[in-house]
Amino acid sequence: LRLYEMFLGPLEQSKPWDTNGIDGVYRFLRRSWNLFYQNGQLDLSDESPTKDELKTLHKLIKKVTYDIEHFSFNTSISAFMICVNELTTMKCNNRQILNDFVICLAPFAPHISEELWQEALGKDGSVSDAKWPELNEEYLKEDAFPYAISFNGKARFTLEFPADASREEIEKAALGHPSSARWMDGKTPKKVIVVPKKIVNIVI
């Protein structure tokens, strides 16, 4: 109920009361619980978290920290749902990741967070006394970006390039790609425009 009330919308606005919406936050809490338990059995990994897991967690830390400071609780709930979906897709059961996840969840869903904190993670004391996770922006940096490869302004296909790829490398790879030959039809490009991290437009 606490989660549902925050999920309805901005605190200062009037919201329609529809108890059907409680099902959505209930499913979210079940999915959060299932990150810790498989078939009713506690299943946590003590391995080092993956890069993708850390990225998902720190996106959540950044969003929830900002939202709490600005009383935007409804968008925090959305961020939690996205985070749990991503962690579920990764089949993440990493103790380090889930430790910080529960600390972030505690202000919104204190009862289930206490249960997970003490019973699943085996912690002493209350989760509300735990130190808030620190955001590390390094985990949020993109390693690669998709570029739309366009011919005379019309996107035809997409290529992915490392974040530190030079303009020359991107241009060379785009022109040399087998799909480009079809659209250039033997013609020599008049100009190649590279918009960093977004698009390559080949003018014929």
GROMACS .gro file of C-alpha atoms in nm:
model
  204
    1LEU     CA    1   0.000   0.000   0.000
    2ARG     CA    2   0.286   0.236   0.085
    3LEU     CA    3   0.451   0.170  -0.251
    4TYR     CA    4   0.122   0.201  -0.436
    5GLU     CA    5   0.044   0.540  -0.285
    6MET     CA    6   0.385   0.674  -0.388
    7PHE     CA    7   0.352   0.521  -0.735
    8LEU     CA    8   0.022   0.700  -0.806
    9GLY     CA    9   0.193   1.026  -0.903
   10PRO     CA   10   0.353   1.345  -0.767
   11LEU     CA   11   0.278   1.407  -0.401
   12GLU     CA   12   0.131   1.752  -0.458
   13GLN     CA   13  -0.122   1.637  -0.719
   14SER     CA   14  -0.462   1.473  -0.683
   15LYS     CA   15  -0.464   1.113  -0.802
   16PRO     CA   16  -0.742   0.868  -0.889
   17TRP     CA   17  -0.773   0.583  -0.641
   18ASP     CA   18  -0.784   0.249  -0.821
   19THR     CA   19  -0.704  -0.059  -0.615
   20ASN     CA   20  -0.630  -0.257  -0.932
   21GLY     CA   21  -0.297  -0.075  -0.941
   22ILE     CA   22  -0.191  -0.250  -0.622
   23ASP     CA   23  -0.137  -0.567  -0.826
   24GLY     CA   24   0.147  -0.399  -1.017
   25VAL     CA   25   0.349  -0.306  -0.710
   26TYR     CA   26   0.274  -0.647  -0.556
   27ARG     CA   27   0.423  -0.819  -0.861
   28PHE     CA   28   0.724  -0.590  -0.837
   29LEU     CA   29   0.782  -0.691  -0.474
   30ARG     CA   30   0.750  -1.060  -0.566
   31ARG     CA   31   1.008  -1.018  -0.841
   32SER     CA   32   1.238  -0.835  -0.599
   33TRP     CA   33   1.202  -1.124  -0.353
   34ASN     CA   34   1.277  -1.376  -0.628
   35LEU     CA   35   1.616  -1.216  -0.688
   36PHE     CA   36   1.713  -1.367  -0.352
   37TYR     CA   37   1.515  -1.690  -0.355
   38GLN     CA   38   1.482  -1.962  -0.618
   39ASN     CA   39   1.208  -2.220  -0.565
   40GLY     CA   40   1.178  -2.107  -0.207
   41GLN     CA   41   1.548  -2.154  -0.135
   42LEU     CA   42   1.793  -1.873  -0.064
   43ASP     CA   43   2.033  -1.850  -0.359
   44LEU     CA   44   2.300  -1.578  -0.343
   45SER     CA   45   2.635  -1.553  -0.519
   46ASP     CA   46   2.950  -1.409  -0.362
   47GLU     CA   47   3.129  -1.364  -0.695
   48SER     CA   48   3.237  -1.022  -0.815
   49PRO     CA   49   2.949  -0.838  -0.985
   50THR     CA   50   2.956  -0.799  -1.360
   51LYS     CA   51   2.989  -0.468  -1.538
   52ASP     CA   52   2.625  -0.480  -1.650
   53GLU     CA   53   2.504  -0.554  -1.296
   54LEU     CA   54   2.701  -0.260  -1.158
   55LYS     CA   55   2.568  -0.032  -1.429
   56THR     CA   56   2.208  -0.128  -1.351
   57LEU     CA   57   2.261  -0.078  -0.978
   58HIS     CA   58   2.429   0.260  -1.010
   59LYS     CA   59   2.163   0.387  -1.249
   60LEU     CA   60   1.918   0.308  -0.971
   61ILE     CA   61   2.131   0.472  -0.699
   62LYS     CA   62   2.161   0.789  -0.906
   63LYS     CA   63   1.790   0.808  -0.986
   64VAL     CA   64   1.659   0.723  -0.638
   65THR     CA   65   1.904   0.956  -0.463
   66TYR     CA   66   1.790   1.244  -0.684
   67ASP     CA   67   1.421   1.157  -0.650
   68ILE     CA   68   1.430   1.136  -0.271
   69GLU     CA   69   1.591   1.478  -0.251
   70HIS     CA   70   1.322   1.619  -0.481
   71PHE     CA   71   1.025   1.421  -0.342
   72SER     CA   72   0.969   1.252  -0.678
   73PHE     CA   73   0.880   0.917  -0.527
   74ASN     CA   74   0.661   0.796  -0.813
   75THR     CA   75   0.948   0.803  -1.063
   76SER     CA   76   1.165   0.618  -0.813
   77ILE     CA   77   0.919   0.329  -0.811
   78SER     CA   78   0.942   0.317  -1.190
   79ALA     CA   79   1.323   0.310  -1.163
   80PHE     CA   80   1.303   0.019  -0.918
   81MET     CA   81   1.079  -0.175  -1.156
   82ILE     CA   82   1.321  -0.121  -1.445
   83CYS     CA   83   1.614  -0.223  -1.225
   84VAL     CA   84   1.446  -0.545  -1.110
   85ASN     CA   85   1.350  -0.632  -1.468
   86GLU     CA   86   1.710  -0.586  -1.582
   87LEU     CA   87   1.855  -0.783  -1.289
   88THR     CA   88   1.601  -1.061  -1.347
   89THR     CA   89   1.697  -1.077  -1.715
   90MET     CA   90   2.064  -1.104  -1.612
   91LYS     CA   91   1.968  -1.374  -1.357
   92CYS     CA   92   2.153  -1.164  -1.103
   93ASN     CA   93   2.175  -1.304  -0.751
   94ASN     CA   94   2.494  -1.123  -0.655
   95ARG     CA   95   2.513  -1.048  -0.284
   96GLN     CA   96   2.697  -0.716  -0.330
   97ILE     CA   97   2.445  -0.587  -0.583
   98LEU     CA   98   2.142  -0.700  -0.384
   99ASN     CA   99   2.285  -0.558  -0.062
  100ASP     CA  100   2.282  -0.205  -0.205
  101PHE     CA  101   1.952  -0.267  -0.381
  102VAL     CA  102   1.781  -0.344  -0.048
  103ILE     CA  103   1.926  -0.031   0.115
  104CYS     CA  104   1.778   0.179  -0.168
  105LEU     CA  105   1.445  -0.001  -0.143
  106ALA     CA  106   1.412   0.038   0.235
  107PRO     CA  107   1.264   0.393   0.243
  108PHE     CA  108   0.993   0.280   0.001
  109ALA     CA  109   0.919  -0.074   0.120
  110PRO     CA  110   1.061  -0.097   0.474
  111HIS     CA  111   0.898  -0.421   0.585
  112ILE     CA  112   1.013  -0.649   0.304
  113SER     CA  113   1.351  -0.472   0.304
  114GLU     CA  114   1.403  -0.556   0.673
  115GLU     CA  115   1.316  -0.919   0.603
  116LEU     CA  116   1.561  -0.941   0.313
  117TRP     CA  117   1.829  -0.751   0.504
  118GLN     CA  118   1.825  -0.971   0.812
  119GLU     CA  119   1.706  -1.310   0.688
  120ALA     CA  120   1.839  -1.325   0.331
  121LEU     CA  121   2.154  -1.117   0.365
  122GLY     CA  122   2.216  -1.217   0.729
  123LYS     CA  123   2.276  -0.863   0.852
  124ASP     CA  124   2.254  -0.746   1.212
  125GLY     CA  125   2.052  -0.440   1.300
  126SER     CA  126   1.807  -0.249   1.086
  127VAL     CA  127   1.851  -0.174   0.716
  128SER     CA  128   1.741   0.182   0.794
  129ASP     CA  129   2.071   0.230   0.979
  130ALA     CA  130   2.281   0.110   0.685
  131LYS     CA  131   2.500   0.358   0.498
  132TRP     CA  132   2.343   0.482   0.176
  133PRO     CA  133   2.526   0.342  -0.132
  134GLU     CA  134   2.769   0.579  -0.301
  135LEU     CA  135   2.720   0.654  -0.667
  136ASN     CA  136   3.013   0.573  -0.894
  137GLU     CA  137   2.967   0.749  -1.227
  138GLU     CA  138   3.239   0.531  -1.383
  139TYR     CA  139   2.995   0.241  -1.395
  140LEU     CA  140   2.751   0.451  -1.599
  141LYS     CA  141   2.988   0.531  -1.883
  142GLU     CA  142   2.901   0.369  -2.213
  143ASP     CA  143   3.170   0.153  -2.375
  144ALA     CA  144   3.007   0.169  -2.716
  145PHE     CA  145   2.740   0.362  -2.902
  146PRO     CA  146   2.508   0.262  -3.189
  147TYR     CA  147   2.541   0.482  -3.496
  148ALA     CA  148   2.269   0.506  -3.759
  149ILE     CA  149   2.438   0.481  -4.099
  150SER     CA  150   2.246   0.709  -4.336
  151PHE     CA  151   2.268   0.776  -4.709
  152ASN     CA  152   2.151   1.119  -4.820
  153GLY     CA  153   1.975   1.159  -4.486
  154LYS     CA  154   1.794   0.824  -4.485
  155ALA     CA  155   1.900   0.572  -4.218
  156ARG     CA  156   1.967   0.231  -4.370
  157PHE     CA  157   2.139   0.025  -4.100
  158THR     CA  158   2.314   0.054  -3.764
  159LEU     CA  159   2.673  -0.005  -3.655
  160GLU     CA  160   2.818   0.002  -3.307
  161PHE     CA  161   3.149   0.176  -3.233
  162PRO     CA  162   3.361   0.205  -2.918
  163ALA     CA  163   3.312   0.527  -2.724
  164ASP     CA  164   3.669   0.631  -2.794
  165ALA     CA  165   3.661   0.557  -3.168
  166SER     CA  166   3.798   0.842  -3.380
  167ARG     CA  167   3.600   1.015  -3.651
  168GLU     CA  168   3.836   0.867  -3.913
  169GLU     CA  169   3.788   0.512  -3.782
  170ILE     CA  170   3.411   0.549  -3.785
  171GLU     CA  171   3.408   0.693  -4.137
  172LYS     CA  172   3.636   0.421  -4.270
  173ALA     CA  173   3.432   0.140  -4.111
  174ALA     CA  174   3.101   0.284  -4.234
  175LEU     CA  175   3.224   0.323  -4.591
  176GLY     CA  176   3.386  -0.019  -4.590
  177HIS     CA  177   3.087  -0.208  -4.456
  178PRO     CA  178   2.932  -0.453  -4.710
  179SER     CA  179   2.587  -0.295  -4.667
  180SER     CA  180   2.725   0.044  -4.772
  181ALA     CA  181   2.825  -0.082  -5.115
  182ARG     CA  182   2.461  -0.153  -5.196
  183TRP     CA  183   2.346   0.200  -5.118
  184MET     CA  184   2.644   0.376  -5.277
  185ASP     CA  185   2.599   0.172  -5.596
  186GLY     CA  186   2.957   0.233  -5.709
  187LYS     CA  187   2.938   0.610  -5.660
  188THR     CA  188   3.200   0.809  -5.471
  189PRO     CA  189   3.062   0.990  -5.166
  190LYS     CA  190   3.070   1.370  -5.188
  191LYS     CA  191   3.084   1.410  -4.813
  192VAL     CA  192   3.072   1.200  -4.495
  193ILE     CA  193   2.925   1.365  -4.185
  194VAL     CA  194   2.993   1.200  -3.851
  195VAL     CA  195   2.786   1.315  -3.553
  196PRO     CA  196   2.966   1.169  -3.249
  197LYS     CA  197   2.776   0.891  -3.068
  198LYS     CA  198   2.474   0.928  -3.298
  199ILE     CA  199   2.491   0.908  -3.675
  200VAL     CA  200   2.701   0.880  -3.989
  201ASN     CA  201   2.549   1.048  -4.295
  202ILE     CA  202   2.705   0.961  -4.630
  203VAL     CA  203   2.618   1.217  -4.899
  204ILE     CA  204   2.628   1.074  -5.249
   0.00000   0.00000   0.00000
